[in-house]
PDB file of C-alpha atoms in Angstrom:
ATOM      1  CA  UNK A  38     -28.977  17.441  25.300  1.00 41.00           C
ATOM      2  CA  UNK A  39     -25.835  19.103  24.065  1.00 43.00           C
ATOM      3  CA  UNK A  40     -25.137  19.974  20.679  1.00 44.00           C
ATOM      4  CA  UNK A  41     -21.467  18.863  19.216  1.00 43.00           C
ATOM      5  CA  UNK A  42     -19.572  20.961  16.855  1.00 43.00           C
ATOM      6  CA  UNK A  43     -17.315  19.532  14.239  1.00 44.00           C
ATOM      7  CA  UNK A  44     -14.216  21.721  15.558  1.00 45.00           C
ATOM      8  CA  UNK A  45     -15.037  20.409  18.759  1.00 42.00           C
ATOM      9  CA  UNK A  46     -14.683  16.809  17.991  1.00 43.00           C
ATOM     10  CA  UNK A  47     -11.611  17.675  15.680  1.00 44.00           C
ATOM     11  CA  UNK A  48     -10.266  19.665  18.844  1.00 44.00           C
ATOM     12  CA  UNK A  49     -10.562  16.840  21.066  1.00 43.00           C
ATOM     13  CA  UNK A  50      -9.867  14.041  18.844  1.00 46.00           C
ATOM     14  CA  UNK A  51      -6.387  15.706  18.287  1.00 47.00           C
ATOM     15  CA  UNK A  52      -5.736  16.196  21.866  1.00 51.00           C
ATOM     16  CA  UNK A  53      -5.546  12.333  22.137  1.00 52.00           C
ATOM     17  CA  UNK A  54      -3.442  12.200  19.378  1.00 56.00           C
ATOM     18  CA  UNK A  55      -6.498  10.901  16.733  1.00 58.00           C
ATOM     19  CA  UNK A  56      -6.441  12.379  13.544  1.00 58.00           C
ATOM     20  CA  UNK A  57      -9.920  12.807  11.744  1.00 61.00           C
ATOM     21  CA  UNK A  58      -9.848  13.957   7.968  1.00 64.00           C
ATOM     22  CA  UNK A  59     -11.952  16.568   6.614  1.00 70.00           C
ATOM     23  CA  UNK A  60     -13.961  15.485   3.824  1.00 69.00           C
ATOM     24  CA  UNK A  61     -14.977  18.389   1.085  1.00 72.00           C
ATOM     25  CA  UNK A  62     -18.556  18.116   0.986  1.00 69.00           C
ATOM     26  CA  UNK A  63     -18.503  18.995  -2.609  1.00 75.00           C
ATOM     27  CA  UNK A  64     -16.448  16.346  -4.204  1.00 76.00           C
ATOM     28  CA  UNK A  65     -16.329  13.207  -2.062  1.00 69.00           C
ATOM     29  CA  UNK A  66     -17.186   9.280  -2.666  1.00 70.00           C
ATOM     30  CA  UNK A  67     -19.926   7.484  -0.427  1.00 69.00           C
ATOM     31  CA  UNK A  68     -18.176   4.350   1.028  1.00 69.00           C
ATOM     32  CA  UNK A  69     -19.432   1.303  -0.435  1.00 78.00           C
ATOM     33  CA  UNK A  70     -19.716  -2.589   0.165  1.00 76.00           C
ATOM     34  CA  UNK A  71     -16.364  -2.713  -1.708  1.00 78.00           C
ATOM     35  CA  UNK A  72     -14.688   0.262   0.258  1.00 81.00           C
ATOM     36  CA  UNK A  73     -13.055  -2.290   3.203  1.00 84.00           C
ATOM     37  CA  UNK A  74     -12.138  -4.795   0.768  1.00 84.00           C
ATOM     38  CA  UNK A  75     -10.210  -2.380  -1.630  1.00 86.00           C
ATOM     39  CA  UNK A  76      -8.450  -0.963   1.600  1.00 87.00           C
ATOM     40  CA  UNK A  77      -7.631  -4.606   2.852  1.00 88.00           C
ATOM     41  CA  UNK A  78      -6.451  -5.616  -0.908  1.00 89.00           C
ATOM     42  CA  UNK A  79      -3.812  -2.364  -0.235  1.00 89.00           C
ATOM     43  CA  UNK A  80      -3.158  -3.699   3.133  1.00 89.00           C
ATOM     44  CA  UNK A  81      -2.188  -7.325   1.975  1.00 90.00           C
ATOM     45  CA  UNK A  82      -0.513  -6.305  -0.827  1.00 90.00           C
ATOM     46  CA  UNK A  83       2.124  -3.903   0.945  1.00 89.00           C
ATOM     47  CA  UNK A  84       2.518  -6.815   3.230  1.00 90.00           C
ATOM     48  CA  UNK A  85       3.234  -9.078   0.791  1.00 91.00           C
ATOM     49  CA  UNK A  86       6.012  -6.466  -0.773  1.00 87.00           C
ATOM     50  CA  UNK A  87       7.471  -5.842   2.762  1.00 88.00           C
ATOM     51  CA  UNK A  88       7.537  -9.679   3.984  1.00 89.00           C
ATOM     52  CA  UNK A  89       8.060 -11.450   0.439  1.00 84.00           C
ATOM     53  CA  UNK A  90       7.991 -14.458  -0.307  1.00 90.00           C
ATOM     54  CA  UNK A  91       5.134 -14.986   2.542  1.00 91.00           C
ATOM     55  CA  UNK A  92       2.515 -17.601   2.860  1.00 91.00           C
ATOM     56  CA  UNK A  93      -1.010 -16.675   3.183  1.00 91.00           C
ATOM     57  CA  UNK A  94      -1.546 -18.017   6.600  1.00 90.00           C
ATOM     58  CA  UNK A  95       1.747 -15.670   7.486  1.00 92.00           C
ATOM     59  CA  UNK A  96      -0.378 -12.735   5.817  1.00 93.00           C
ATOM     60  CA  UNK A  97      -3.500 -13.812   7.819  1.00 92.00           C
ATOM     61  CA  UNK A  98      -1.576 -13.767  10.818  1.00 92.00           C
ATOM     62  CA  UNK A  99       0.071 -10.231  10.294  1.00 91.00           C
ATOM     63  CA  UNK A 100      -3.387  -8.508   8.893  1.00 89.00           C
ATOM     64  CA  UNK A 101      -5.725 -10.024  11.916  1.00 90.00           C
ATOM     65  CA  UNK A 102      -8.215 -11.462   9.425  1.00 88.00           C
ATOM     66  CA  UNK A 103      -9.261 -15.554   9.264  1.00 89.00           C
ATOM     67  CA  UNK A 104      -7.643 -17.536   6.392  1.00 89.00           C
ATOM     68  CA  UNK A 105     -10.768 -17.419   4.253  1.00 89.00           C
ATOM     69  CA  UNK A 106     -10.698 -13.438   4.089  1.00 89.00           C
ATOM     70  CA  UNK A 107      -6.828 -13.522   3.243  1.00 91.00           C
ATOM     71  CA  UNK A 108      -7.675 -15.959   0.622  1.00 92.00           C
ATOM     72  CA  UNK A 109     -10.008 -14.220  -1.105  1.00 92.00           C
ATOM     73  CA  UNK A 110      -7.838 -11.023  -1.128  1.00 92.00           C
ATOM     74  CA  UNK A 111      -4.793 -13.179  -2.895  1.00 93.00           C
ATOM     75  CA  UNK A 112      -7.365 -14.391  -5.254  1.00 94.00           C
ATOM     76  CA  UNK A 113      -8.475 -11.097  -6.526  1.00 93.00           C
ATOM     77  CA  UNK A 114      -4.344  -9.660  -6.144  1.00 93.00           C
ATOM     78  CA  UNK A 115      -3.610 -12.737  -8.420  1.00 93.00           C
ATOM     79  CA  UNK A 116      -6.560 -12.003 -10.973  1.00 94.00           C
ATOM     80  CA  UNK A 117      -5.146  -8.508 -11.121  1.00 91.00           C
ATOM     81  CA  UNK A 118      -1.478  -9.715 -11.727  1.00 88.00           C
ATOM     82  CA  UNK A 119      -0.044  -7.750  -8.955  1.00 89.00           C
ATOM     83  CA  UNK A 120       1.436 -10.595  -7.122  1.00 90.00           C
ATOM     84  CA  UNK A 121       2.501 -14.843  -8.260  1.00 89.00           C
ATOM     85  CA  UNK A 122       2.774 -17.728  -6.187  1.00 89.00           C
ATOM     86  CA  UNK A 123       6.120 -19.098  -6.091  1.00 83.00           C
ATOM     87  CA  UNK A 124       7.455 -22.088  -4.021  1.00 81.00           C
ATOM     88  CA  UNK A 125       5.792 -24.417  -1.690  1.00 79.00           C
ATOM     89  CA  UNK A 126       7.387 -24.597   1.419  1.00 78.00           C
ATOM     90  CA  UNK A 127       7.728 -27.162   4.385  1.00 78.00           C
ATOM     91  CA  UNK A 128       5.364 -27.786   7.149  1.00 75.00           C
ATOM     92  CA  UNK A 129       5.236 -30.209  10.088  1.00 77.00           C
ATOM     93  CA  UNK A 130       1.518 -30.724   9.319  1.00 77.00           C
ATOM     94  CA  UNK A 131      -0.903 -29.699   7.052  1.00 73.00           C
ATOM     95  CA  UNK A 132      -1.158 -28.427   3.748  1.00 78.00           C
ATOM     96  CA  UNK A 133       2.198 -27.090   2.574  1.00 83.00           C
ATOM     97  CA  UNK A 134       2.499 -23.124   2.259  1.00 83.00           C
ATOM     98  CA  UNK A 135       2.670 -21.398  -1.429  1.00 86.00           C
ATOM     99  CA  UNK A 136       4.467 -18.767  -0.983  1.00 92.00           C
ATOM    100  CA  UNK A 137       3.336 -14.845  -2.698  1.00 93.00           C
ATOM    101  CA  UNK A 138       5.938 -12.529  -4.380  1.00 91.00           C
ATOM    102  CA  UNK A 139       4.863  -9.192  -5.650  1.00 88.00           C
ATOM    103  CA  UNK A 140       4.907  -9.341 -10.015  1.00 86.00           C
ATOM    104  CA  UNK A 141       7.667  -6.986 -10.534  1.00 80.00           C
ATOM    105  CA  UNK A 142       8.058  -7.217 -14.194  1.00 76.00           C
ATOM    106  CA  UNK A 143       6.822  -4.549 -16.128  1.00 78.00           C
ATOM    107  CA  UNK A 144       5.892  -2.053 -13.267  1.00 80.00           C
ATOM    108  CA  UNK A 145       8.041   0.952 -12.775  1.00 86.00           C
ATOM    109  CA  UNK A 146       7.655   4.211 -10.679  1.00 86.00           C
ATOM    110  CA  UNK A 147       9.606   7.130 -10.873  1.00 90.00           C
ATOM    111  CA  UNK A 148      10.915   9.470  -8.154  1.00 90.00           C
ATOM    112  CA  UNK A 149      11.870  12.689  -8.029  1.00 92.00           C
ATOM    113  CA  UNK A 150      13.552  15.110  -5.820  1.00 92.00           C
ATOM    114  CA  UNK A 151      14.874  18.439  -6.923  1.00 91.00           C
ATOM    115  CA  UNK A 152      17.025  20.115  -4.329  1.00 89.00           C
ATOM    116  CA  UNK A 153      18.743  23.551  -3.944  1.00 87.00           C
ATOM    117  CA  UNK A 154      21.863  22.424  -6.307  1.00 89.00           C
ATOM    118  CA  UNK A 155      20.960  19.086  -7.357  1.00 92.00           C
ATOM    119  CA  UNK A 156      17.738  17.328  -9.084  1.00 93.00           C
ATOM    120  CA  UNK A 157      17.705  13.341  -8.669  1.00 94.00           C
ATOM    121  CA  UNK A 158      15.588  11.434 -11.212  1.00 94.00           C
ATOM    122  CA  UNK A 159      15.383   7.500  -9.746  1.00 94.00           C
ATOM    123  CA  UNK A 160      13.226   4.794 -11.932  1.00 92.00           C
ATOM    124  CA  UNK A 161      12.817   1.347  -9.581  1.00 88.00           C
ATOM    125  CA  UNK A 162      10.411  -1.616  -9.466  1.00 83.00           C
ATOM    126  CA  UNK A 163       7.451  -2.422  -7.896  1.00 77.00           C
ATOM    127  CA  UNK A 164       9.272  -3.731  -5.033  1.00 72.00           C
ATOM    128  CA  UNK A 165      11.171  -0.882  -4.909  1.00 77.00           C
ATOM    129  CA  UNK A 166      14.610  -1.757  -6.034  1.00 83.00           C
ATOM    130  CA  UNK A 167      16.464   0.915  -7.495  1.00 88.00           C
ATOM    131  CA  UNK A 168      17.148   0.328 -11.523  1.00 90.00           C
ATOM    132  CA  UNK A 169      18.587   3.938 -12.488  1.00 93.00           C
ATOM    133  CA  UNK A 170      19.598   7.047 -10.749  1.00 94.00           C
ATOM    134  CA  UNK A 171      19.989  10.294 -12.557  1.00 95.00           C
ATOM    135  CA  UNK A 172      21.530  13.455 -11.215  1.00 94.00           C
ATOM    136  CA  UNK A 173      21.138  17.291 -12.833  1.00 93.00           C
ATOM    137  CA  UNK A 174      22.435  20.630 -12.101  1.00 91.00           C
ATOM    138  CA  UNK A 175      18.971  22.176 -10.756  1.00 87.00           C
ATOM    139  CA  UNK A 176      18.654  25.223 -13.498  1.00 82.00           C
ATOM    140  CA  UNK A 177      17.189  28.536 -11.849  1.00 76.00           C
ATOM    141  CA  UNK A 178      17.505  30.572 -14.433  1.00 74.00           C
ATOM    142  CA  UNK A 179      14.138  30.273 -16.209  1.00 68.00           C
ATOM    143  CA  UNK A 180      14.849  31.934 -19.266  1.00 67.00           C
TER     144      UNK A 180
END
């Protein structure tokens, strides 16, 4: 029986373009239970900012995962007020389709990007529309 080295595996694994991440032995987290669902609530919910307004059998379709799954993950997005149903839609059969919209209000990030000669300060909603742009001299002296 061989013995495999860590390198090794990292070695090969990058040779068909796989990329494993080294995890600090000293300060890590043990995956729980909760671990897939928090990384398939992440999932849905950039799908829901990149596809809006989508229904959740649309997101069900794009993530892979059975209706029931999706729903639960829009329940607990709702509870958390990160996204709101909007409009029902049409169908040809069936129940008709409530569409999800990320909750934009009150949820801001800022960006910024100093340069050589120029610093840009951008604020934008959660969806990532731009509400103010910035621009400063970048200062070297640091006097």
């Amino acid at each position: 029986m061989t013995q495999i080295s860590i390198e090794n595996i990292v070695r090969t694994s990058n040779k068909r373009g796989l990329v494993i991440r080294k995890i600090n032995t000293r300060d890590f987290h043990v995956a729980t239970r909760t671990t897939s669902r928090d990384i398939n609530r992440r999932i849905a919910l950039n799908l829901i900012r990149e596809h809006q307004p989508i229904s959740r059998a649309d997101l069900a379709r794009r993530m892979n995962m059975t209706r029931g799954v999706v729903s639960v993950l829009v329940q607990e997005l709702l509870a958390q007020e990160l996204i709101y149903e909007g409009a029902t839609g049409e169908a040809e059969r069936g129940r008709k389709p409530t569409f999800l919209h990320i909750r934009t209000r009150n949820r801001l990030a800022v960006a910024v990007d100093v340069r050589f000669s120029k610093s840009y300060l951008m604020v934008c909603d959660f969806s990532g529309r731009q509400l103010a742009l910035e621009i400063y001299d970048t200062v070297f002296d640091v006097s």
